[in-house]
Amino acid sequence: MEKSEALKRITELSELIRHHNYLYYQQDAPEITDFAFDSLLKELEILEKQFPEFIDPNSPTQRVGGEITRVFKSVKHKYPMLSLDNTYSEGELKDFDNRVQKILNEPYDFVGELKIDGVSISLTYESGKLVKAITRGDGVQGDDVTTNVRTILSIPLALPDNEYPAEFEVRGEIYMPRSGFDKMNQQREETGEQIFANPRNATSGTLKTQDSSIVAQRPLEAFFYFLAGDGIDASSHYERLNLLKKWGFRICDIRTRVNNISGIIDFINEVGEGRKHLDFDIDGVVIKVDSIRQQERLGFTSKSPRWAIAYKFQAEEAITRLLSIDYQVGRTGVVTPVANLEPVLLAGTVVKRATLHNADVISALDVRVGDFVHVEKGGEIIPKITSVNFSSRHAASVPTDFISVCPECGSELEKIEGESAWYCPNEKSCPPQIKGKLEHFISRKAMNIDSLGEGKIEVLFDQGLVRLPADLYDLQYDQLLNIEKVLPGESGKPGKKISFREKTVENILNGINNSKEVPFERVLFALGIRLVGETVAKKLARHFVSLEKLLNSKYEDLVQIDEIGDKIAQSLLSYFAADENINHINRLIEAGLKMETEADETTTRGVLKGKTFVVSGVFEHFSRDGIKQSIEKNGGKVNSSISSKTDFVLAGENMGPEKRRKAENSGVKIISEEDYLGMIGPEISE
Ligand code: IVH
């Protein structure tokens, strides 16, 4: 291809991709399939590889991350990022209204918006291109996190038309949706990685991650609420938000414009009631005077604007004393500090323990045994310590030193660079790691040996009968019969008594025997290989079909599989390189576990068996990926374009006109989401 031709096509493709990104993320109304979208992206990638001189830093291909930031550069904000005054009562809101009234002495409108509980960010655009993304920092200067922010797909890298000023700044909040957060934490738990305390921590931790390809995989989102610059064609805040929306920025649509403070109070009450249904955390409502001219008249104090105020919802909080810190060792060896608290009533339950996450959190809080601490229960289930009451600290208190040896086996703890967690490296003989691995092996999503739950693993371990999962398959009836043990209970008291009578032993042995029927993908998951969670195990099992093929695979074979990256590949290779792991696997093979995907697992079954679908548009009950997964789960196949093989076109809202025409012309049956739900039946629909 000629250079000029390449440049033309690159520009064309970039614009097309941007347009479809906008339809997908901002309008929720995609016009092309994921496949068609990916093809455009692939074409652009290929051209850019051939003609690297034409790679625009704002090209849609530059989002996948990969760039490493060693130290985030500290950058001064053009306009300081001030904070907001907080209020917690209607009375204080009325005081705010009175202050505004007194200064303006003319009618004014208020805008009410959600106060998103994320991490604030300032984006600078020049000639419509994103050039800088800076965190709030201390308000005067923040960290340059541009590389990481570029990976957030809904943030426009380049704006579609020319109506924007040559240079402007937008501010907003980066956050992690609760659904994405839960999914991510679940995966982290499965792979033994430390879970994040809440979406806000996950967001700020992610933004400070050095490897932008990791950021690209995290479900970050953003809402924008502020636009500044010269020559902006909108004289009110509300209109500026509309303008931002038009340019492709995500704006939270839950907002109101009213002409008095009681309208704001109504809005606050509505939001307070509905907040639990939102897919993101908020900690209040922000109230702003709408007119920019009036905002300018009101001006700023040294800390905050006089034209805005935050109404914060009361967090459920209590103050109690930190009695001691325990250190728990998980199945992968990660050591987690847990606070023992003087019992206190919080949000209707008695709280005795709170997680302290890791050594970094302990030193950031400077929390010490004997301190009075603030405990909060937000959206998350585990209560957290948010701060220390320093004024009531005992003079003799000593700073908390994170332990340096494993509380369970005495091994010296180790730290992986760039991570906050300390690990006990004694994988093979540290008891909680051994027991943790066994518990993982028998768990429901792995080998599902439920007759072994609730303390029985502890007993088997204690009796010296089981160390490795393969030992389970050697257990004999006589070894188990009449074993008795009293498990340790709370605060040193004796707990539950476990006795292995005939029936129990039979159940245990049956459960173990039945697990030999568990499909290969779950056996693979049960092995507890670092980073190999349920989904990855499934992918590997489907791809390689047998353990043997997986064992013979090379790095290049692994990383070419969708969603298997460098880290997972390394983890697999190092697991399979260890002789003891291979010996263990051989014992499991001898025991008769399935090490191959059976034919009927790879071929389809279910109510949609043999049916091929093409999916288009947006759905009410499913995300786009969700509906595809549902089809596959029920035995159907999904194709990206209509052909003679297509049985149904599943049409959502805003199905692309091109696709509809094609479907109608080819005589393929077009069905609605409702038809589809009818086909799969209620019990298997998502
Ligand atoms: S306006 C000068 N609007 O709250 C006014 N802030 O306590 C700038 N925040 O640092 C802020 N949602 O991180 C504004 N709708 C919203 C907001 C919001 C969340 C955060 C923001 C700011 C902090 C102030």
XYZ file of C-alpha atoms and ligand atoms in Angstrom:
710
model
C 0.000 0.000 0.000
C 1.162 3.502 -0.795
C 2.040 5.741 2.114
C -0.641 8.284 1.321
C -3.227 5.576 0.949
C -2.198 4.054 4.281
C -2.491 7.368 6.046
C -5.932 7.887 4.570
C -7.122 4.465 5.683
C -5.570 4.872 9.153
C -7.424 8.150 9.626
C -10.612 6.636 8.292
C -10.355 3.579 10.555
C -9.548 5.680 13.622
C -12.648 7.760 13.042
C -14.850 4.754 12.426
C -13.619 3.047 15.576
C -14.120 6.178 17.618
C -17.637 6.511 16.271
C -18.518 2.930 17.186
C -16.886 3.295 20.585
C -19.058 6.315 21.163
C -22.197 4.415 20.141
C -21.238 1.516 22.388
C -20.108 3.347 25.508
C -21.928 6.648 25.440
C -25.157 5.801 23.658
C -25.416 2.161 24.610
C -26.571 1.606 21.037
C -23.992 -0.363 19.092
C -24.497 -0.617 15.363
C -21.939 -3.269 14.599
C -21.046 -6.569 16.216
C -18.076 -7.020 18.484
C -16.531 -9.081 15.741
C -16.909 -6.345 13.133
C -15.523 -3.886 15.646
C -12.539 -6.100 16.372
C -11.885 -6.477 12.652
C -11.649 -2.705 12.258
C -9.274 -2.555 15.189
C -7.171 -5.405 13.802
C -6.941 -3.728 10.402
C -5.780 -0.538 12.050
C -3.214 -2.414 14.128
C -1.796 -4.100 11.050
C -1.534 -0.845 9.144
C 0.084 0.878 12.087
C 2.615 -1.904 12.355
C 3.480 -1.445 8.672
C 3.564 2.322 8.900
C 4.656 3.131 12.442
C 5.316 6.743 11.449
C 1.546 7.239 11.302
C 0.789 5.997 14.813
C -1.066 8.732 16.585
C -0.649 8.517 20.394
C -4.424 8.917 20.542
C -5.135 6.090 18.156
C -7.765 3.649 19.442
C -5.093 0.934 19.313
C -3.096 2.643 22.019
C -5.509 1.617 24.775
C -4.441 -1.913 25.487
C -1.772 -0.696 27.824
C 1.637 -2.224 28.095
C 3.589 0.876 28.925
C 5.255 0.751 32.309
C 5.484 3.838 34.490
C 8.281 3.504 37.029
C 7.567 6.662 38.989
C 4.523 8.804 38.350
C 5.618 12.338 37.518
C 4.243 15.015 39.803
C 2.529 17.733 37.753
C 1.135 21.072 38.845
C -2.553 21.652 38.109
C -3.349 24.589 35.864
C -6.244 25.480 38.172
C -5.971 24.003 41.682
C -8.317 21.111 42.363
C -10.204 22.368 45.361
C -12.330 20.264 47.611
C -15.893 20.936 48.660
C -17.368 22.022 51.947
C -19.297 19.162 53.526
C -22.640 19.275 55.248
C -24.623 16.542 56.889
C -27.944 18.247 57.586
C -30.778 20.118 55.928
C -30.128 23.017 58.292
C -26.606 23.444 56.959
C -27.909 23.274 53.405
C -30.305 26.090 54.168
C -27.396 28.079 55.617
C -25.557 27.530 52.343
C -28.606 28.744 50.405
C -28.794 31.852 52.611
C -25.133 32.653 52.008
C -25.609 32.356 48.243
C -28.776 34.484 48.372
C -27.020 37.185 50.340
C -24.149 37.535 47.892
C -26.130 37.178 44.656
C -29.279 38.968 45.657
C -31.035 37.747 42.482
C -32.762 34.511 41.394
C -30.551 31.493 40.796
C -30.820 27.809 39.976
C -29.130 24.871 41.667
C -27.909 21.698 40.041
C -27.914 18.540 42.170
C -25.590 15.666 41.196
C -24.330 12.472 42.720
C -21.116 12.593 44.692
C -19.293 9.659 43.177
C -17.019 7.827 45.609
C -14.009 7.283 43.427
C -10.754 9.016 42.620
C -10.869 12.484 41.106
C -9.078 13.105 37.880
C -8.307 16.086 35.697
C -7.998 15.585 31.950
C -6.462 18.124 29.587
C -7.403 18.135 25.912
C -5.506 20.034 23.260
C -6.919 20.260 19.741
C -9.448 17.662 20.786
C -6.810 15.139 21.899
C -6.265 13.842 25.392
C -2.806 14.994 26.419
C -2.740 14.668 30.182
C -4.530 12.944 33.031
C -3.563 14.026 36.533
C -4.835 12.841 39.898
C -5.954 15.374 42.470
C -2.907 14.819 44.690
C -2.787 17.604 47.254
C -4.965 19.807 45.044
C -2.024 21.879 43.816
C -0.129 19.078 42.149
C -0.985 15.503 41.378
C 0.442 12.432 39.666
C 0.563 12.125 35.910
C -1.349 8.897 35.273
C -2.051 9.513 31.581
C -0.768 6.110 30.449
C -3.137 4.314 32.779
C -6.137 6.546 32.110
C -5.797 5.998 28.378
C -6.729 2.352 28.898
C -10.201 3.266 30.187
C -12.283 2.602 27.117
C -15.085 5.054 27.791
C -12.718 8.027 28.071
C -12.391 9.683 24.654
C -8.819 9.948 23.427
C -9.797 12.174 20.538
C -13.040 14.070 20.050
C -15.177 13.543 16.963
C -15.877 17.066 15.701
C -14.497 20.560 15.830
C -16.873 22.317 18.147
C -14.667 22.188 21.204
C -12.199 24.870 22.351
C -8.544 24.510 21.377
C -7.656 23.686 24.960
C -9.851 22.678 27.846
C -9.873 20.714 31.039
C -12.486 18.250 32.272
C -12.696 16.893 35.748
C -14.477 13.891 36.993
C -14.307 10.803 39.071
C -12.802 7.462 38.093
C -14.556 4.604 39.807
C -15.064 0.874 39.628
C -18.639 -0.380 39.175
C -19.714 -2.658 42.008
C -20.488 -5.504 39.616
C -17.022 -5.337 38.065
C -15.445 -5.016 41.490
C -17.237 -8.107 42.812
C -16.277 -10.123 39.770
C -12.668 -9.012 39.973
C -12.419 -9.785 43.690
C -14.007 -13.175 43.153
C -11.378 -13.967 40.538
C -8.627 -12.706 42.822
C -9.906 -14.856 45.627
C -9.950 -17.877 43.354
C -6.381 -17.305 42.317
C -5.256 -16.551 45.855
C -4.511 -12.900 45.191
C -5.254 -10.349 47.863
C -8.753 -8.946 47.472
C -9.449 -5.218 47.481
C -11.350 -3.759 50.420
C -13.815 -1.717 48.371
C -14.264 -0.266 44.886
C -12.610 3.024 45.849
C -9.412 1.351 47.078
C -9.405 -0.844 44.017
C -9.684 2.246 41.814
C -6.892 4.181 43.453
C -4.675 1.109 43.634
C -5.295 0.411 39.974
C -4.553 3.976 38.882
C -1.187 3.770 40.621
C -0.306 0.447 39.037
C 2.934 0.678 37.111
C 1.951 -1.735 34.360
C -0.771 -0.182 32.234
C -1.696 -3.552 30.697
C -2.954 -4.572 34.146
C -4.956 -1.355 34.347
C -6.464 -2.177 30.960
C -7.890 -5.408 32.392
C -9.520 -3.769 35.408
C -13.131 -2.605 35.063
C -12.569 1.129 35.544
C -15.181 3.700 34.536
C -15.490 7.466 34.813
C -18.122 10.169 35.216
C -17.316 13.788 34.439
C -18.771 16.801 36.219
C -16.699 19.861 35.433
C -15.520 21.667 32.309
C -13.131 24.616 32.261
C -11.424 26.521 29.465
C -11.733 29.616 27.299
C -14.367 29.949 24.632
C -16.846 27.387 25.973
C -20.209 27.908 24.394
C -22.378 27.257 27.450
C -23.151 29.708 30.212
C -24.475 27.277 32.784
C -23.082 24.221 34.489
C -26.032 22.099 33.375
C -25.463 23.010 29.734
C -21.747 22.355 30.099
C -22.546 18.854 31.227
C -24.708 18.426 28.140
C -21.864 19.702 26.018
C -19.482 17.207 27.610
C -21.974 14.466 26.889
C -22.178 15.553 23.264
C -18.394 15.415 22.969
C -18.466 11.821 24.173
C -17.741 12.079 27.889
C -19.752 9.969 30.307
C -22.046 12.101 32.415
C -24.128 10.704 35.225
C -27.718 11.193 34.145
C -29.007 11.217 37.691
C -28.995 14.991 38.150
C -31.506 17.748 38.582
C -31.850 21.490 37.994
C -34.158 23.315 40.406
C -34.774 26.889 41.439
C -34.775 26.483 45.199
C -33.111 24.527 47.978
C -36.198 22.485 48.795
C -35.995 21.011 45.282
C -32.472 19.915 46.207
C -33.681 18.412 49.483
C -36.254 16.358 47.549
C -33.493 15.198 45.214
C -31.297 14.199 48.175
C -34.123 12.136 49.651
C -34.766 10.362 46.346
C -31.087 9.597 45.905
C -30.795 8.385 49.502
C -33.557 5.875 48.883
C -32.305 4.691 45.528
C -28.564 4.577 46.172
C -28.446 0.899 47.088
C -29.673 0.039 43.588
C -26.842 1.895 41.869
C -23.968 -0.074 40.404
C -21.435 2.352 41.905
C -20.723 3.833 45.307
C -21.700 7.386 46.135
C -21.119 9.175 49.395
C -23.528 12.056 48.956
C -24.917 14.679 46.632
C -23.099 17.737 45.264
C -25.069 20.961 44.951
C -23.832 23.646 42.546
C -25.077 27.088 41.561
C -25.905 26.628 37.887
C -24.995 29.905 36.197
C -21.271 30.275 35.454
C -21.582 34.055 35.771
C -23.066 33.626 39.222
C -20.391 31.086 40.122
C -17.784 33.691 39.228
C -19.525 36.282 41.373
C -19.546 33.898 44.327
C -15.887 32.928 43.892
C -13.821 30.773 46.227
C -12.557 30.676 49.762
C -8.991 29.432 50.138
C -10.206 25.841 50.286
C -13.392 25.500 48.305
C -15.828 27.189 45.943
C -18.613 29.278 47.513
C -20.949 28.149 44.721
C -20.942 24.467 45.620
C -21.359 22.237 48.612
C -21.408 18.504 49.279
C -24.204 16.912 51.242
C -22.725 13.695 52.618
C -24.707 10.678 53.667
C -23.754 9.547 57.150
C -21.490 6.535 56.890
C -22.330 3.928 59.445
C -19.471 4.303 61.807
C -18.518 3.413 65.346
C -15.543 3.997 67.595
C -13.984 1.135 69.487
C -10.682 -0.080 70.869
C -8.182 -2.199 68.988
C -7.374 -5.102 71.298
C -4.873 -7.042 69.233
C -3.840 -7.932 65.708
C -3.933 -11.493 64.383
C -2.114 -12.597 61.277
C -3.839 -15.113 59.052
C -2.045 -17.176 56.434
C -4.023 -18.052 53.324
C -3.635 -20.986 50.935
C -1.151 -19.116 48.763
C 0.860 -18.001 51.782
C -0.364 -14.384 51.815
C -0.371 -13.039 55.363
C -3.388 -10.864 56.197
C -3.530 -8.801 59.380
C -6.902 -8.877 61.146
C -7.887 -6.500 63.934
C -9.561 -7.848 67.066
C -11.850 -5.144 68.375
C -13.761 -4.521 71.533
C -17.217 -5.641 70.356
C -19.282 -2.708 69.100
C -22.698 -2.348 67.493
C -22.494 -1.169 63.900
C -25.313 -1.056 61.357
C -27.301 -3.579 63.351
C -24.579 -6.185 63.924
C -21.911 -6.667 66.571
C -18.492 -6.170 65.074
C -15.502 -7.873 66.691
C -13.069 -8.081 63.845
C -12.029 -5.908 60.945
C -9.524 -6.527 58.210
C -6.379 -4.435 58.112
C -5.525 -5.661 54.599
C -1.726 -5.485 54.602
C 1.388 -3.858 56.023
C 0.972 -0.738 53.869
C -2.506 -0.105 55.252
C -1.272 -0.523 58.828
C 1.495 1.988 58.364
C -0.701 4.431 56.412
C -3.210 4.436 59.288
C -0.441 4.282 61.924
C -2.739 2.044 63.918
C -1.479 0.606 67.221
C -2.798 -1.901 69.730
C -4.764 -0.027 72.397
C -5.845 2.790 70.017
C -9.421 3.930 69.658
C -10.285 3.430 66.037
C -13.118 4.436 63.723
C -14.789 1.427 62.186
C -16.975 1.852 59.136
C -19.296 -0.405 57.282
C -19.856 0.824 53.775
C -21.307 -1.115 50.882
C -18.935 -3.975 51.619
C -19.530 -6.742 54.115
C -16.207 -6.710 55.940
C -15.970 -3.712 58.274
C -12.876 -1.596 57.927
C -10.842 0.676 60.160
C -10.874 4.100 58.578
C -8.817 6.133 61.047
C -7.295 6.342 64.484
C -8.330 8.693 67.254
C -4.843 10.059 67.896
C -5.918 12.403 70.703
C -6.891 9.479 72.918
C -3.754 7.475 72.161
C -1.882 6.183 75.170
C 1.567 7.771 75.579
C 3.175 4.369 75.989
C 1.744 2.936 72.771
C 4.216 1.448 70.329
C 4.082 1.522 66.535
C 2.859 -1.699 64.947
C 5.622 -3.733 63.398
C 4.319 -6.130 60.807
C 5.478 -9.615 61.717
C 8.602 -10.841 59.967
C 8.125 -14.585 60.466
C 5.147 -16.761 59.688
C 2.878 -17.090 62.753
C 2.114 -20.675 61.757
C 5.427 -22.208 60.756
C 8.098 -19.702 61.712
C 9.493 -19.218 58.193
C 10.851 -15.812 57.350
C 8.247 -13.850 55.366
C 8.982 -12.590 51.865
C 7.641 -9.798 49.751
C 7.144 -9.675 45.993
C 8.331 -6.376 44.606
C 5.537 -4.024 43.679
C 2.951 -5.878 45.790
C 1.764 -4.953 49.265
C 1.408 -8.479 50.595
C 3.926 -10.463 52.634
C 4.110 -14.181 51.875
C 5.154 -17.214 53.819
C 7.356 -19.064 51.298
C 7.027 -22.427 53.061
C 4.425 -23.728 50.637
C 5.083 -27.386 51.384
C 4.877 -27.573 55.129
C 3.147 -24.455 56.451
C -0.103 -25.911 57.893
C -2.655 -23.273 56.797
C -1.231 -23.357 53.293
C -1.522 -27.135 53.134
C -5.007 -27.104 54.635
C -5.998 -24.156 52.449
C -4.948 -26.051 49.334
C -6.856 -29.137 50.446
C -9.948 -27.052 51.191
C -9.672 -25.496 47.775
C -9.337 -28.926 46.178
C -12.536 -30.267 47.763
C -14.517 -27.020 47.333
C -17.789 -26.928 45.426
C -16.459 -25.391 42.234
C -13.444 -27.710 42.233
C -13.836 -31.435 43.131
C -17.023 -30.820 45.091
C -16.359 -33.370 47.846
C -18.905 -31.907 50.210
C -18.768 -34.845 52.634
C -15.348 -33.507 53.644
C -16.278 -29.921 54.525
C -16.612 -28.294 57.919
C -13.531 -29.177 59.822
C -12.995 -32.704 58.491
C -9.967 -31.638 56.474
C -8.574 -30.207 59.694
C -9.042 -33.609 61.369
C -7.450 -35.543 58.521
C -4.539 -33.144 58.468
C -4.185 -33.304 62.222
C -4.096 -37.099 62.183
C -1.320 -36.955 59.633
C -3.478 -38.815 57.103
C -3.586 -36.197 54.377
C -1.024 -33.667 53.213
C -1.600 -33.516 49.474
C -4.895 -33.846 47.594
C -3.712 -37.171 46.157
C -3.529 -38.583 49.716
C -7.339 -38.377 49.829
C -7.573 -41.124 47.210
C -5.457 -43.480 49.360
C -7.687 -43.217 52.446
C -9.036 -46.518 53.792
C -12.188 -47.226 55.777
C -10.305 -48.599 58.806
C -7.999 -45.608 59.007
C -10.926 -43.269 59.352
C -13.333 -45.140 61.564
C -13.716 -43.770 65.095
C -11.383 -40.807 64.748
C -12.509 -38.081 67.136
C -11.408 -34.553 67.606
C -12.634 -31.419 69.338
C -11.938 -28.450 67.112
C -10.678 -25.257 68.706
C -13.522 -22.819 69.317
C -13.608 -19.085 69.839
C -11.160 -17.430 72.243
C -9.407 -20.658 73.151
C -12.562 -22.489 74.261
C -13.267 -25.980 72.928
C -15.423 -25.915 69.818
C -17.276 -28.471 67.746
C -16.597 -32.161 68.284
C -16.085 -34.217 65.163
C -16.447 -38.011 65.248
C -16.026 -40.299 62.270
C -18.713 -42.972 62.718
C -19.569 -45.620 60.082
C -21.970 -43.426 58.153
C -19.597 -40.445 58.110
C -16.724 -42.591 56.884
C -18.883 -44.113 54.152
C -19.994 -40.680 53.045
C -16.455 -39.393 52.973
C -15.180 -42.314 50.914
C -18.136 -42.137 48.549
C -17.635 -38.411 48.082
C -13.960 -38.949 47.268
C -14.782 -41.778 44.883
C -17.490 -39.769 43.109
C -15.084 -36.901 42.544
C -13.343 -39.097 39.959
C -16.205 -38.166 37.641
C -15.529 -34.435 37.923
C -14.649 -33.019 34.472
C -11.083 -32.167 33.590
C -11.586 -28.392 33.660
C -12.527 -28.564 37.328
C -9.675 -30.929 38.153
C -7.367 -28.348 36.619
C -8.936 -25.614 38.724
C -8.712 -27.831 41.831
C -4.925 -28.103 41.505
C -4.756 -24.537 42.809
C -2.137 -23.307 40.352
C -1.490 -19.634 41.002
C -3.618 -17.383 38.734
C -5.536 -20.352 37.330
C -9.069 -19.633 38.457
C -12.259 -21.251 37.293
C -12.453 -19.343 34.022
C -8.824 -19.799 33.059
C -9.012 -23.521 33.860
C -12.054 -23.826 31.628
C -10.287 -22.015 28.784
C -7.211 -24.217 29.094
C -9.231 -27.433 29.262
C -11.254 -26.517 26.179
C -8.198 -25.427 24.265
C -5.817 -28.294 25.053
C -8.448 -30.996 25.637
C -5.979 -33.087 27.668
C -3.524 -32.545 30.451
C -0.859 -34.168 28.360
C -1.186 -31.539 25.646
C -1.218 -28.785 28.241
C 1.955 -30.207 29.803
C 3.663 -30.213 26.429
C 2.685 -26.648 25.577
C 5.185 -23.840 25.308
C 4.965 -20.229 26.376
C 3.979 -19.158 22.849
C 1.130 -21.698 22.738
C -0.214 -20.449 26.035
C -0.174 -16.728 25.417
C -1.952 -17.032 22.103
C -5.076 -18.224 23.961
C -7.650 -15.556 24.551
C -7.245 -14.008 28.016
C -4.119 -15.980 28.901
C -1.380 -13.429 29.425
C 2.257 -13.480 30.361
C 1.685 -13.905 34.099
C -0.652 -16.877 33.824
C 1.630 -18.513 31.261
C 4.650 -18.078 33.550
C 2.720 -19.431 36.487
C 1.682 -22.554 34.561
C 5.168 -23.180 33.244
C 6.775 -22.882 36.634
C 4.134 -25.134 38.191
C 4.690 -27.842 35.611
C 8.466 -27.454 35.839
C 8.517 -28.634 39.461
C 9.067 -32.384 39.853
C 6.970 -32.609 42.981
C 3.960 -31.177 41.136
C 4.379 -33.682 38.323
C 4.671 -36.519 40.855
C 1.513 -35.306 42.514
C -0.337 -35.109 39.210
C 0.814 -38.636 38.378
C -0.695 -39.871 41.623
C -3.978 -38.148 40.739
C -3.903 -39.798 37.318
C -3.349 -43.173 38.975
C -6.255 -42.492 41.289
C -8.419 -42.191 38.180
C -9.165 -38.471 37.964
C -10.236 -37.107 34.611
C -7.356 -35.534 32.769
C -9.134 -35.106 29.464
C -12.123 -33.173 28.275
C -14.811 -35.658 27.306
C -16.269 -35.467 23.836
C -19.721 -34.377 24.915
C -18.281 -31.425 26.816
C -16.786 -29.955 23.691
C -19.747 -30.620 21.476
C -22.920 -28.787 22.214
C -25.861 -29.936 24.267
C -28.816 -28.133 25.744
C -32.005 -26.669 24.355
C -30.283 -24.658 21.661
C -28.198 -27.560 20.358
C -27.417 -27.207 16.677
C -28.794 -23.672 16.432
C -26.701 -20.787 15.207
C -27.413 -17.218 16.280
C -26.335 -13.771 15.217
C -26.770 -11.186 17.943
C -27.340 -7.490 17.346
C -28.335 -4.470 19.383
C -28.725 -3.880 23.096
C -30.651 -6.098 25.512
C -32.626 -5.518 28.631
C -31.690 -8.610 30.623
C -28.198 -9.249 29.309
C -25.012 -7.438 28.431
C -23.776 -8.160 24.910
C -21.274 -10.692 26.152
C -23.839 -12.026 28.597
C -26.353 -12.961 25.912
C -23.672 -14.671 23.851
C -22.552 -16.666 26.865
C -26.142 -17.592 27.575
C -26.574 -18.937 24.035
C -23.417 -20.985 24.329
C -24.345 -22.203 27.780
C -27.568 -23.522 26.362
C -25.811 -25.340 23.540
C -26.184 -22.791 20.736
C -23.507 -21.204 18.583
C -22.919 -17.516 17.975
C -21.706 -16.158 14.673
C -20.875 -12.586 13.905
C -22.447 -12.274 10.491
C -25.551 -13.582 8.817
C -25.029 -16.474 6.420
C -26.839 -19.547 5.161
C -25.911 -21.224 8.449
C -27.761 -18.698 10.596
C -30.940 -19.988 12.233
C -31.915 -16.908 14.222
C -31.035 -13.265 14.380
C -31.521 -12.205 17.967
C -32.449 -8.538 17.733
C -32.138 -6.179 20.678
C -32.960 -2.501 20.813
C -31.282 -0.379 18.158
C -30.290 -3.245 15.974
C -28.119 -1.948 13.157
C -30.199 -1.090 10.064
C -27.715 -2.840 7.776
C -28.074 -6.071 9.714
C -31.861 -5.880 9.792
C -31.979 -5.434 6.032
C -29.652 -8.363 5.509
C -31.646 -10.591 7.841
C -34.922 -9.664 6.190
C -33.515 -10.244 2.717
C -32.033 -13.605 3.562
C -35.240 -14.803 5.163
C -33.561 -15.677 8.474
C -35.924 -15.640 11.402
C -35.585 -12.510 13.538
C -36.433 -13.063 17.179
C -36.717 -10.682 20.119
C -35.101 -10.965 23.526
C -38.441 -12.081 24.885
C -38.695 -14.847 22.275
C -35.227 -15.902 23.267
C -36.066 -16.048 26.970
C -39.041 -18.186 26.036
C -36.784 -20.565 24.091
C -34.339 -21.193 26.910
C -36.922 -21.345 29.660
C -36.892 -19.521 32.980
C -34.588 -21.793 34.951
C -31.559 -21.353 32.731
C -31.970 -17.748 31.711
C -29.486 -15.450 33.430
S -17.322 19.145 41.977
C -14.602 22.769 42.577
N -18.958 17.141 41.559
O -15.738 15.144 45.642
C -15.577 21.672 42.601
N -17.008 16.751 42.868
O -15.050 16.726 48.132
C -14.992 20.391 42.233
N -16.757 14.437 43.619
O -12.512 16.224 44.838
C -15.731 19.219 42.656
N -18.576 13.644 42.661
O -13.354 14.123 43.737
C -17.826 17.549 42.157
N -20.469 15.446 41.067
C -19.342 15.849 41.652
C -18.511 14.983 42.391
C -17.358 15.474 43.001
C -17.505 13.359 43.395
C -15.531 14.437 44.453
C -14.358 15.099 43.790
C -13.905 16.169 44.712
C -14.532 15.791 46.006
C -14.810 17.031 46.820
